[in-house]
Short mmCIF file of C-alpha atoms and ligand atoms in Angstrom, two decimals:
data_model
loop_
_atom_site.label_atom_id
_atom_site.label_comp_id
_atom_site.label_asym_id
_atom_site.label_seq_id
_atom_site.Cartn_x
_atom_site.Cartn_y
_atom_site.Cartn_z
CA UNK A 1 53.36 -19.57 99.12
CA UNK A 2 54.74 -22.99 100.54
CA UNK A 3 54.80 -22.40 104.51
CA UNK A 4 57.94 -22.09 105.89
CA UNK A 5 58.83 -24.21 108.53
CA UNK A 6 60.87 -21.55 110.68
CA UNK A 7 58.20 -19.59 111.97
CA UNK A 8 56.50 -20.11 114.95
CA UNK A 9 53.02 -19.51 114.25
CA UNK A 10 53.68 -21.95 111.29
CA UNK A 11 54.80 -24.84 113.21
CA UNK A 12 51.62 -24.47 115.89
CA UNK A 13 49.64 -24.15 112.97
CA UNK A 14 50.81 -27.54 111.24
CA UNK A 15 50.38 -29.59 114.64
CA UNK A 16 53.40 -29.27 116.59
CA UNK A 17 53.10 -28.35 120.40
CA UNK A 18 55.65 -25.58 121.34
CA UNK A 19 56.79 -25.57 124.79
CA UNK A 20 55.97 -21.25 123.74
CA UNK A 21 53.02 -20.98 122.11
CA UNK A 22 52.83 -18.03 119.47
CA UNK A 23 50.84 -15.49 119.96
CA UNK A 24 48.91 -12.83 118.08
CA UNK A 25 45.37 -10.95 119.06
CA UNK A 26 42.42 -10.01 117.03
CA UNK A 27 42.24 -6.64 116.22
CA UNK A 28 45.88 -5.89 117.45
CA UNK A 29 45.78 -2.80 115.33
CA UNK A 30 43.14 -0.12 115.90
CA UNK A 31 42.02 2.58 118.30
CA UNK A 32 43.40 1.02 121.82
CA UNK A 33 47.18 2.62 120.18
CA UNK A 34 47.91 5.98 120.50
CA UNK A 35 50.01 5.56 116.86
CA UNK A 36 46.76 3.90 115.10
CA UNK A 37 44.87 7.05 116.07
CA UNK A 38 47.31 9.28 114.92
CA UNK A 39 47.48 7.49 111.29
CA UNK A 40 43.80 6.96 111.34
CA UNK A 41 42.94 10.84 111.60
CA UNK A 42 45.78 11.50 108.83
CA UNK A 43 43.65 9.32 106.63
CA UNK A 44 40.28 10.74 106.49
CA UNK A 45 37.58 7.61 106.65
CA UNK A 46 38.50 4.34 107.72
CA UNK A 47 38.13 3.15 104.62
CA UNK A 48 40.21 5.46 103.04
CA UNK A 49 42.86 3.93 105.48
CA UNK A 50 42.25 0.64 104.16
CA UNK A 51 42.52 1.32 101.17
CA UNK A 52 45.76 3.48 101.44
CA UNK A 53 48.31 1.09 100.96
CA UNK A 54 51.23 2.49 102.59
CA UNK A 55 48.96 3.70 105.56
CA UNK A 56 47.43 0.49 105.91
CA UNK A 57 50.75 -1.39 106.21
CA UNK A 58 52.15 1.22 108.86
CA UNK A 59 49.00 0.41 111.35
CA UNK A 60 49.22 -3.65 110.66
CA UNK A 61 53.03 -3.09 111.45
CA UNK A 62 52.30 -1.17 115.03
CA UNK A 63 51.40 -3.71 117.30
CA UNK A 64 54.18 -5.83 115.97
CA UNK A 65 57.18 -3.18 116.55
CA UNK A 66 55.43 -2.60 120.13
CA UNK A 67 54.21 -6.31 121.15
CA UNK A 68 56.27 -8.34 119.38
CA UNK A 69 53.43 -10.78 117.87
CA UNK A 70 54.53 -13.85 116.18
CA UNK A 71 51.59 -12.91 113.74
CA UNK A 72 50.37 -9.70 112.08
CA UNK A 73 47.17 -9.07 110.24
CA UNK A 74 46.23 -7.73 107.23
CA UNK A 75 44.56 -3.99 108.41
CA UNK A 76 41.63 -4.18 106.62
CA UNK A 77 37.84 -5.63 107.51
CA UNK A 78 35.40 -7.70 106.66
CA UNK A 79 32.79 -5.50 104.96
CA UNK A 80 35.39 -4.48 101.74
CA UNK A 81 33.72 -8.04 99.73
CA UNK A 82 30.79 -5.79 99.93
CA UNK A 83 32.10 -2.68 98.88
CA UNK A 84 34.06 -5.18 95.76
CA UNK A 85 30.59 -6.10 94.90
CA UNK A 86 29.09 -3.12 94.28
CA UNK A 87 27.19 -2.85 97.94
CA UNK A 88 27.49 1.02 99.16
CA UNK A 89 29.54 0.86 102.30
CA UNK A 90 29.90 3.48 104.77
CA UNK A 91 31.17 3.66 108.15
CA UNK A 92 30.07 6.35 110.11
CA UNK A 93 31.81 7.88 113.64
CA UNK A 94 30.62 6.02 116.31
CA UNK A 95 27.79 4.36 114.79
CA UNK A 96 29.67 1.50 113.28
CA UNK A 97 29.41 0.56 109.46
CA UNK A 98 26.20 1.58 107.58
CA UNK A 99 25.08 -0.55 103.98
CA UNK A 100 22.26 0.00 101.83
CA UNK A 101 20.68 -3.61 102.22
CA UNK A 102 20.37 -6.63 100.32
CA UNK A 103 17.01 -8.16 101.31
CA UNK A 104 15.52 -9.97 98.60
CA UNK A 105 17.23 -12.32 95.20
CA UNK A 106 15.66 -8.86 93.18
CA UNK A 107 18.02 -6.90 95.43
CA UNK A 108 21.02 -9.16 94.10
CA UNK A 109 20.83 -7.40 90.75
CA UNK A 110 22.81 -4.48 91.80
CA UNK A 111 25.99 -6.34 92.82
CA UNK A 112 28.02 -8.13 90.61
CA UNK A 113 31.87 -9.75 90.75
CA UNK A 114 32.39 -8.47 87.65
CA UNK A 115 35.08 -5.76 88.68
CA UNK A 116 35.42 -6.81 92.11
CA UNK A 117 39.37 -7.36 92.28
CA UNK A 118 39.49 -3.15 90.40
CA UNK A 119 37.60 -2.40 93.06
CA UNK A 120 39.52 -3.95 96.08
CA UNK A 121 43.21 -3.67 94.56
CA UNK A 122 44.66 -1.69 96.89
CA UNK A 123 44.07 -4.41 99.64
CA UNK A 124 46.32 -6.96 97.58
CA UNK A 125 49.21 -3.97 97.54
CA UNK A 126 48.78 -3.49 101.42
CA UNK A 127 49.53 -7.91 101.29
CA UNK A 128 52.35 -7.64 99.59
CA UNK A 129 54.16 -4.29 101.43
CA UNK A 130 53.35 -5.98 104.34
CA UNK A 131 55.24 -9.21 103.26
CA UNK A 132 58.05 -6.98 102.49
CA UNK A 133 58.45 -5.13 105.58
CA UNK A 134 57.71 -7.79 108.34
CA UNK A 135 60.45 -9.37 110.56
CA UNK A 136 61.07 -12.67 109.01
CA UNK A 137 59.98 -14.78 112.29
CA UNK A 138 56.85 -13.18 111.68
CA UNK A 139 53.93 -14.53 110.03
CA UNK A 140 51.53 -12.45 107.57
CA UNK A 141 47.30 -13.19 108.21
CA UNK A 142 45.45 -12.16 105.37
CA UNK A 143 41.61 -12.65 106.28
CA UNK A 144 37.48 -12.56 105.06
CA UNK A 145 34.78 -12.84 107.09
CA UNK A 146 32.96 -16.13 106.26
CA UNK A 147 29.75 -15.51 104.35
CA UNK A 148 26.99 -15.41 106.44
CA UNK A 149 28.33 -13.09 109.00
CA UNK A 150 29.02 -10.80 105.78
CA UNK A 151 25.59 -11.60 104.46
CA UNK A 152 24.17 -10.30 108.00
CA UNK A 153 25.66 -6.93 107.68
CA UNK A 154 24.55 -7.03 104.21
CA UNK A 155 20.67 -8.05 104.35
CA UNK A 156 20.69 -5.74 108.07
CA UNK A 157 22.35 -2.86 106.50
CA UNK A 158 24.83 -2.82 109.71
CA UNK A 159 25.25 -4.31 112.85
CA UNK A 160 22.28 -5.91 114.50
CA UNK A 161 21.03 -7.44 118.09
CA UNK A 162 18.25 -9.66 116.33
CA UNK A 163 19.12 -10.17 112.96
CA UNK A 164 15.65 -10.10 111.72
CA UNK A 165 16.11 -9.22 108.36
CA UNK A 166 19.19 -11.60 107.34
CA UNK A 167 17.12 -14.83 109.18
CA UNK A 168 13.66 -13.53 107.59
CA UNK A 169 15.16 -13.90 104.20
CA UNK A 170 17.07 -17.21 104.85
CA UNK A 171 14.13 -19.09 106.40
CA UNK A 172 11.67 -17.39 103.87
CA UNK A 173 13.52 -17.82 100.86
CA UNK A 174 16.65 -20.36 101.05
CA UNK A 175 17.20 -20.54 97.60
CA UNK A 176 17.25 -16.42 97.08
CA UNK A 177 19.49 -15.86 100.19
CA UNK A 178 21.69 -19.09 98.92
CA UNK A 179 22.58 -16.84 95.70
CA UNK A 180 24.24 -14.15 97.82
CA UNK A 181 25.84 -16.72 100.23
CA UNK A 182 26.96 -18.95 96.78
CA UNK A 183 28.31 -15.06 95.35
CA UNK A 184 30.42 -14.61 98.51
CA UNK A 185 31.43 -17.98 98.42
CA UNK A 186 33.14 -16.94 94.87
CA UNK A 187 33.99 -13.62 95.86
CA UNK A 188 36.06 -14.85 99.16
CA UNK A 189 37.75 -17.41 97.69
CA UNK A 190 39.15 -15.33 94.68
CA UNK A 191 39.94 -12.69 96.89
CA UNK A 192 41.77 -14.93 99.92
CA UNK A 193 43.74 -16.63 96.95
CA UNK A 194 44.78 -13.47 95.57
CA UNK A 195 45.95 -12.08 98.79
CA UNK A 196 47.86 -15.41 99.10
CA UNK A 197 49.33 -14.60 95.99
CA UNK A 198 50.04 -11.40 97.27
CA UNK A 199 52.33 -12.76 100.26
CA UNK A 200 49.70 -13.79 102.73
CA UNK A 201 51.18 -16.94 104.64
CA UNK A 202 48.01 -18.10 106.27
CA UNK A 203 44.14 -17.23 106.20
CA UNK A 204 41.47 -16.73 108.52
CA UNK A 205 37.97 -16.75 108.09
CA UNK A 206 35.76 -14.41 110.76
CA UNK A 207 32.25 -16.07 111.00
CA UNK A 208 31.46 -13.40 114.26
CA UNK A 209 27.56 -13.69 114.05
CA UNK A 210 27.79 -18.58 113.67
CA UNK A 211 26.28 -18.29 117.12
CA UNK A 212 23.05 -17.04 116.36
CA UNK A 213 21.92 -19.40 113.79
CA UNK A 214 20.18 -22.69 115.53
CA UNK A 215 21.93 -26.19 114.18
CA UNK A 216 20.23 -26.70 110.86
CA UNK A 217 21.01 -23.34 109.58
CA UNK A 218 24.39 -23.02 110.87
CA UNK A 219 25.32 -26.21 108.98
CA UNK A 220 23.85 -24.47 105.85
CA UNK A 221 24.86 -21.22 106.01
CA UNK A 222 28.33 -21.12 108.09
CA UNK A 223 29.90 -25.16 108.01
CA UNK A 224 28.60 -25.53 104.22
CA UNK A 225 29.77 -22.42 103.01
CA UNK A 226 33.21 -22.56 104.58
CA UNK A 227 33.64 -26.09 103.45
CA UNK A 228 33.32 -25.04 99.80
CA UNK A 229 35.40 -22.06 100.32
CA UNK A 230 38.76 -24.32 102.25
CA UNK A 231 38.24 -26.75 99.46
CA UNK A 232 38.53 -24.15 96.57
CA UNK A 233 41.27 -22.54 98.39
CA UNK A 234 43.41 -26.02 99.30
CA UNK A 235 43.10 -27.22 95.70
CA UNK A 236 44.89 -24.00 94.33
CA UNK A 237 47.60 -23.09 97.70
CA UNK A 238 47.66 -26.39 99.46
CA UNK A 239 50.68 -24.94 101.89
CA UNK A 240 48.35 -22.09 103.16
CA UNK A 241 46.81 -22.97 106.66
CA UNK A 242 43.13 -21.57 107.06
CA UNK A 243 41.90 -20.87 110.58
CA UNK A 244 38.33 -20.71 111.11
CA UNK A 245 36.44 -18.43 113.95
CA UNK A 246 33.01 -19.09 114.16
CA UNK A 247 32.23 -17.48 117.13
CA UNK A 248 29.44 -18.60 119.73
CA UNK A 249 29.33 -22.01 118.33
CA UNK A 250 29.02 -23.62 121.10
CA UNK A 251 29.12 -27.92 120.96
CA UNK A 252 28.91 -27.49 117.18
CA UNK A 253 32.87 -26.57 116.90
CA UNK A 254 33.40 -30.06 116.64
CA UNK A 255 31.20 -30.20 113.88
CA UNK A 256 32.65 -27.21 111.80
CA UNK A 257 36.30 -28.64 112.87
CA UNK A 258 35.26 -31.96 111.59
CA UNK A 259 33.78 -30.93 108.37
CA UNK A 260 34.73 -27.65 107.13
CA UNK A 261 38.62 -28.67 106.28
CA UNK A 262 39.72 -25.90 108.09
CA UNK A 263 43.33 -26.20 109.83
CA UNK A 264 42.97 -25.04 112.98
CA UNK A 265 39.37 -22.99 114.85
CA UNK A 266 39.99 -19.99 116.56
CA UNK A 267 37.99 -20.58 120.31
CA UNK A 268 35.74 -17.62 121.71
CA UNK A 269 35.75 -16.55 125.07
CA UNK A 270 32.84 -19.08 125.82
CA UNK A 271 34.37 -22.30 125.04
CA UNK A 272 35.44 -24.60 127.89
CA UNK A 273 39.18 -24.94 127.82
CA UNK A 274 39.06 -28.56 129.11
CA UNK A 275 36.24 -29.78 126.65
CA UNK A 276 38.07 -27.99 123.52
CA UNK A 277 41.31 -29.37 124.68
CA UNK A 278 39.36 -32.91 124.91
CA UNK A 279 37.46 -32.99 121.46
CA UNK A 280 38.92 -29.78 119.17
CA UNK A 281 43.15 -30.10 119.78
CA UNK A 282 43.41 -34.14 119.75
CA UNK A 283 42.56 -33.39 115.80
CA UNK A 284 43.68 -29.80 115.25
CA UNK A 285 45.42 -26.91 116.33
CA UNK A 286 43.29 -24.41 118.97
CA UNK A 287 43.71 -20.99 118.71
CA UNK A 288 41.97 -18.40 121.60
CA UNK A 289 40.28 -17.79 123.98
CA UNK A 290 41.08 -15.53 126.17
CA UNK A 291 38.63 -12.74 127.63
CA UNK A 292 39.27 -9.57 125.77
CA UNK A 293 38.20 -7.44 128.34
CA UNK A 294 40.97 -8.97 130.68
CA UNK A 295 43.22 -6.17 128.89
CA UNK A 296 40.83 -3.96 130.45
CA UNK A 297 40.93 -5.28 133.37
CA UNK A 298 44.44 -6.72 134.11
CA UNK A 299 46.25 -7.29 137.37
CA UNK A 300 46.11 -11.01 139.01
CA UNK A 301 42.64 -11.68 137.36
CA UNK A 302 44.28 -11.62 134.32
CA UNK A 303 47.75 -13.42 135.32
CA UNK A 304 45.23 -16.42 136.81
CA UNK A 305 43.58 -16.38 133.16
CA UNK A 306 46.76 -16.23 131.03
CA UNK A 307 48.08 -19.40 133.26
CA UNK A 308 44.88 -21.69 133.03
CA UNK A 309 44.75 -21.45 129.31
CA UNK A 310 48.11 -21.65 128.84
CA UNK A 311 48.47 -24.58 131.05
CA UNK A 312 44.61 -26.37 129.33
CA UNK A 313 46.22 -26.15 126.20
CA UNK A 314 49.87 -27.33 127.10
CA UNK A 315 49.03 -30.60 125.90
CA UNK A 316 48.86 -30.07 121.76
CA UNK A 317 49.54 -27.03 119.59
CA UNK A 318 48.29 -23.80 120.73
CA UNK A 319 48.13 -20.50 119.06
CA UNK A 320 47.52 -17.88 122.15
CA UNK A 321 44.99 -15.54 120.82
CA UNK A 322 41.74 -13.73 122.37
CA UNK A 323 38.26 -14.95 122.36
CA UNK A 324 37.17 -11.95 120.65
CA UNK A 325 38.81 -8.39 119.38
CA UNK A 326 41.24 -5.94 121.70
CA UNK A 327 38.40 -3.34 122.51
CA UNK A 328 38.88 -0.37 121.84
CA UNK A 329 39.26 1.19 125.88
CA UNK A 330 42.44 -1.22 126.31
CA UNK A 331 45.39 0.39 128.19
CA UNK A 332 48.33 -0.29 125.82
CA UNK A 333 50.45 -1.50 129.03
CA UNK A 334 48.37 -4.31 129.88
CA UNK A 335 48.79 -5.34 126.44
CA UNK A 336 52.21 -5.04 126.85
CA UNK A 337 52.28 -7.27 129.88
CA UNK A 338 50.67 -9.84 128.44
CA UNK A 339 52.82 -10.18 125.28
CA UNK A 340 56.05 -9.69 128.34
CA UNK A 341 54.79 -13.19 129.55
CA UNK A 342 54.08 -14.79 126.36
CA UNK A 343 57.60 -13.96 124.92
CA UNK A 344 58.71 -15.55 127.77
CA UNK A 345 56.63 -18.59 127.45
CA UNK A 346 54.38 -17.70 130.65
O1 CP3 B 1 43.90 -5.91 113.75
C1 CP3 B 1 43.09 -6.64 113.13
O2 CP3 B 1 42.50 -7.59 113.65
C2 CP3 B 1 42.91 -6.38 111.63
C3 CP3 B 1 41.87 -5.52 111.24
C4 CP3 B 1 40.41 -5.88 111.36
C5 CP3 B 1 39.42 -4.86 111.49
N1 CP3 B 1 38.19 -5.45 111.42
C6 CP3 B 1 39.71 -3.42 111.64
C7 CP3 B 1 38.65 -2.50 112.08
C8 CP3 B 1 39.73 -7.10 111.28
C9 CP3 B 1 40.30 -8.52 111.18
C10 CP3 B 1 38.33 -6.81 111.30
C11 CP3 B 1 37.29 -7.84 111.20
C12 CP3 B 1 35.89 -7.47 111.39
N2 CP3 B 1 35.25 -6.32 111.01
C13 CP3 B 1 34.93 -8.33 111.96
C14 CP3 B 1 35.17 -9.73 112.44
C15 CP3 B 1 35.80 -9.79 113.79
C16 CP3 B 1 34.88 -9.34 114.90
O3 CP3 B 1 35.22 -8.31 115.54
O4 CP3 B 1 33.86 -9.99 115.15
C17 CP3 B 1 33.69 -7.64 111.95
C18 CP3 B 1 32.37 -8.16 112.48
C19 CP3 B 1 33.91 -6.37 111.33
C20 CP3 B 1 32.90 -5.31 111.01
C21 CP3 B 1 33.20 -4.03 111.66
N3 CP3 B 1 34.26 -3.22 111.35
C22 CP3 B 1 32.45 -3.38 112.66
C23 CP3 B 1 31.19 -3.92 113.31
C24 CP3 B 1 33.09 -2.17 112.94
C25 CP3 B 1 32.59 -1.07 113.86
C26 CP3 B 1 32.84 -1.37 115.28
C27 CP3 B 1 34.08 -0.68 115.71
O5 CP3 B 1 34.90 -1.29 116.42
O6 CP3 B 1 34.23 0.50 115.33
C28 CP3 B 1 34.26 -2.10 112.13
C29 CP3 B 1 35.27 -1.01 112.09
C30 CP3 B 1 36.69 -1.39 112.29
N4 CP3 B 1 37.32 -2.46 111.72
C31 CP3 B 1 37.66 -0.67 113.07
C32 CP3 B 1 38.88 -1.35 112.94
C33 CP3 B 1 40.21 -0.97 113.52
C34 CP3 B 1 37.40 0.63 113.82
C35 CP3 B 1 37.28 1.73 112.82
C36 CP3 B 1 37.94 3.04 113.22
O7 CP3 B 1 39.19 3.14 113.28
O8 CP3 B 1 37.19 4.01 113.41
#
C-alpha cells in the first residue's frame, strides 16, 4: 500500500521533522496491561493468541485506545517464521520460548517453506482486521525479526546468555549456517510482503541479539542479510518504509544505516543521542531510545530523560520510541504519563 501522507508516523518516517514527534513503544501490548492479561488467559497459549485472529487484533488495539500511539503493532512475535517452517515451537510459563534446535545443514532437512504461508495464515487475517479497525491517524507495523537473531533462537533452542551453539555453527561451518540464514531470508521477505498486502503500512525488522556478533560477522550475518531482504521487499512495495533495530550495534549503526537500505534504525538504549543525531539522522530518520525501565521507574528521572531525547533529536525526524521492549513490571500510569507529554509535544 502507497503511504499516505496524513499520518504522522508516515511523515517522520519519510524525512520530515515534526515539531511532535510520533510516538509508539515496543512491546506496547503484553503483560504490563491489566486487559492483555485478561485476553491472554481467555486464549490458552500465547501462541494460540497469536494465532487467534480476532484475539490478536483486540490486544494490538489496547495500548492504542489507552495511550493513544501514533503507531500500533502487529501482536504477534518473532519466533512464528520458525513455527511456518516446520521448527517445533513452544513457549512455556515463565521460561520463555523453547525450540527443538537447528544445529547442523543435516538438521535443515526437517524444515521446509513449502507450506509456510498454511501454516502462518492466521497472522495475515490479524493484518488485515487490524487495518480495518484502527483510527485512521494511526499507522499499522507489521514486523520479523531479522535472521540471525531468529537463527539464534533456532540453533540455541531458546534464549541464550552466550550463544554458543548459533556462533559454533556460523564460525565452524559458514556455508551450512548460510543455508538457514539464506531460508529466512526467503521466508521473511514473503511473509513481510504478504502482511503488506494484508494492510501493513510500514515494516520493522527486530535484529535483538546484532550486538553480540564482532564486525566481520555482523556484516555477514545481520547488514548482509537485511540488505537482501529491504531490496526484495522495495522492488515489490516501494511505498512501504522498513525500520531496522539491530540492537547493541554500537559504531556499526552507521554501517547497517548506510548499507542495508533500510528507511529509518530504531536506536537502543545504549546509543549516544548526540553522536546518532550527528552521523544516523543527517541521512535518515531515528527512531528510540529511551530506557525502558524509566516506565518502571518514572518521576523526574524520567521527565529529565523524555526532555534530552526529545530535545537531541529536535533537529531532523524523530520517531519517539524505547530502546528496548515495555517490561513486563511497568505501572500502566507511567505509561500513561509519558504518552500525556508526547501528545502534547513534550
Ligand atoms: O507489542 C509489540 O511489540 C508486538 C508484539 C511482539 C511480541 N514479541 C509479543 C510477545 C513483538 C514485536 C515481539 C518481538 C520479539 N519476540 C523479539 C524482538 C524484540 C525484543 O524484545 O528483543 C524477541 C527477541 C522475541 C522472542 C520472545 N517472545 C521472547 C524471548 C519471549 C519470552 C520473554 C517474555 O517476555 O515472555 C517472547 C514472548 C512474548 N512475545 C510475549 C509477548 C507479549 C510474552 C508472552 C506472554 O504473554 O506470556
Amino acid at each position: 500500500m502507497a503511504a499516505m501522507p496524513g499520518k504522522r508516523m508516515l511523515r517522520a518516517l519519510s524525512g520530515e521533522r515534526l515539531d511532535k514527534p510520533p510516538f509508539w513503544l515496543m512491546r506496547q501490548a503484553g503483560r504490563y496491561l491489566p486487559e492483555y492479561r485478561e485476553i491472554r488467559s481467555q486464549a490458552g497459549g500465547f501462541l494460540d493468541l497469536c494465532f487467534s485472529p480476532k484475539l490478536a487484533c483486540e490486544v494490538t488495539l489496547q495500548p492504542i485506545r489507552r495511550y493513544g500511539m501514533d503507531a500500533a503493532i502487529l501482536f504477534s512475535d518473532i519466533l512464528i517464521v520458525p513455527h511456518g517452517l516446520g521448527q517445533k515451537v513452544a513457549f512455556k510459563e515463565g521460561e520463555g520460548p523453547v525450540l527443538n534446535p537447528v544445529r547442523s545443514a543435516s538438521d535443515l532437512g526437517q524444515l521446509s517453506l513449502d507450506g509456510f504461508h498454511e501454516r502462518v495464515a492466521p497472522v495475515y487475517e490479524t493484518v488485515s482486521r487490524i487495518a480495518e479497525a484502527l483510527p485512521k491517524e494511526t499507522t499499522l507495523i507489521g514486523f520479523a525479526g531479522s535472521p540471525w537473531t531468529v537463527a539464534t533462537y533456532m540453533a540455541e533452542g531458546g534464549g541464550s546468555k552466550e550463544f554458543v551453539a548459533v556462533k559454533r555453527w556460523a564460525y565452524g561451518d559458514p556455508e551450512g549456517f548460510g543455508q538457514l540464514i539464506d531460508m529466512l531470508v526467503e521466508a521473511t521477505i514473503s511473509y513481510l510482503s504478504r502482511q503488506v498486502e494484508a494492510g501493513a503500512e510500514v515494516l520493522q525488522l527486530f535484529d535483538s541479539w546484532a550486538g553480540v556478533l564482532p564486525e566481520p560477522g555482523f556484516r555477514r550475518w545481520c547488514i548482509e542479510p537485511t540488505r537482501r531482504i529491504v531490496g526484495a521487499l522495495k522492488a515489490k512495495h516501494p511505498g512501504v518504509p522498513i525500520i531496522g533495530f539491530p540492537r547493541g550495534a554500537g559504531t556499526l549503526y552507521a554501517a547497517y544505516a548506510a548499507e542495508t537500505g533500510v528507511d529509518a534504525v530504531s536506536l537502543d538504549t545504549a546509543v549516544p543521542v548526540a553522536w546518532a543525531a550527528e552521523t544516523l539522522q543527517t541521512t535518515l530518520p531515528v527512531q528510540g531510545n529511551l530506557d525502558p525501565i524509566l516506565l518502571v521507574a518514572g518521576g523526574e528521572a524520567l521527565d529529565r530523560e523524555i526532555d534530552r531525547i526529545l530535545n537531541g533529536f529536535s533537529g531532523g525526524p524523530h520517531v519517539f520510541n524505547l530502546g528496548h521492549g515495555v517490561t513486563q513490571t511497568t505501572p500502566p500510569e507511567i505509561v500513561d504519563r509519558l504518552a500525556r507529554r508526547l501528545r502534547a509535544g513534550g
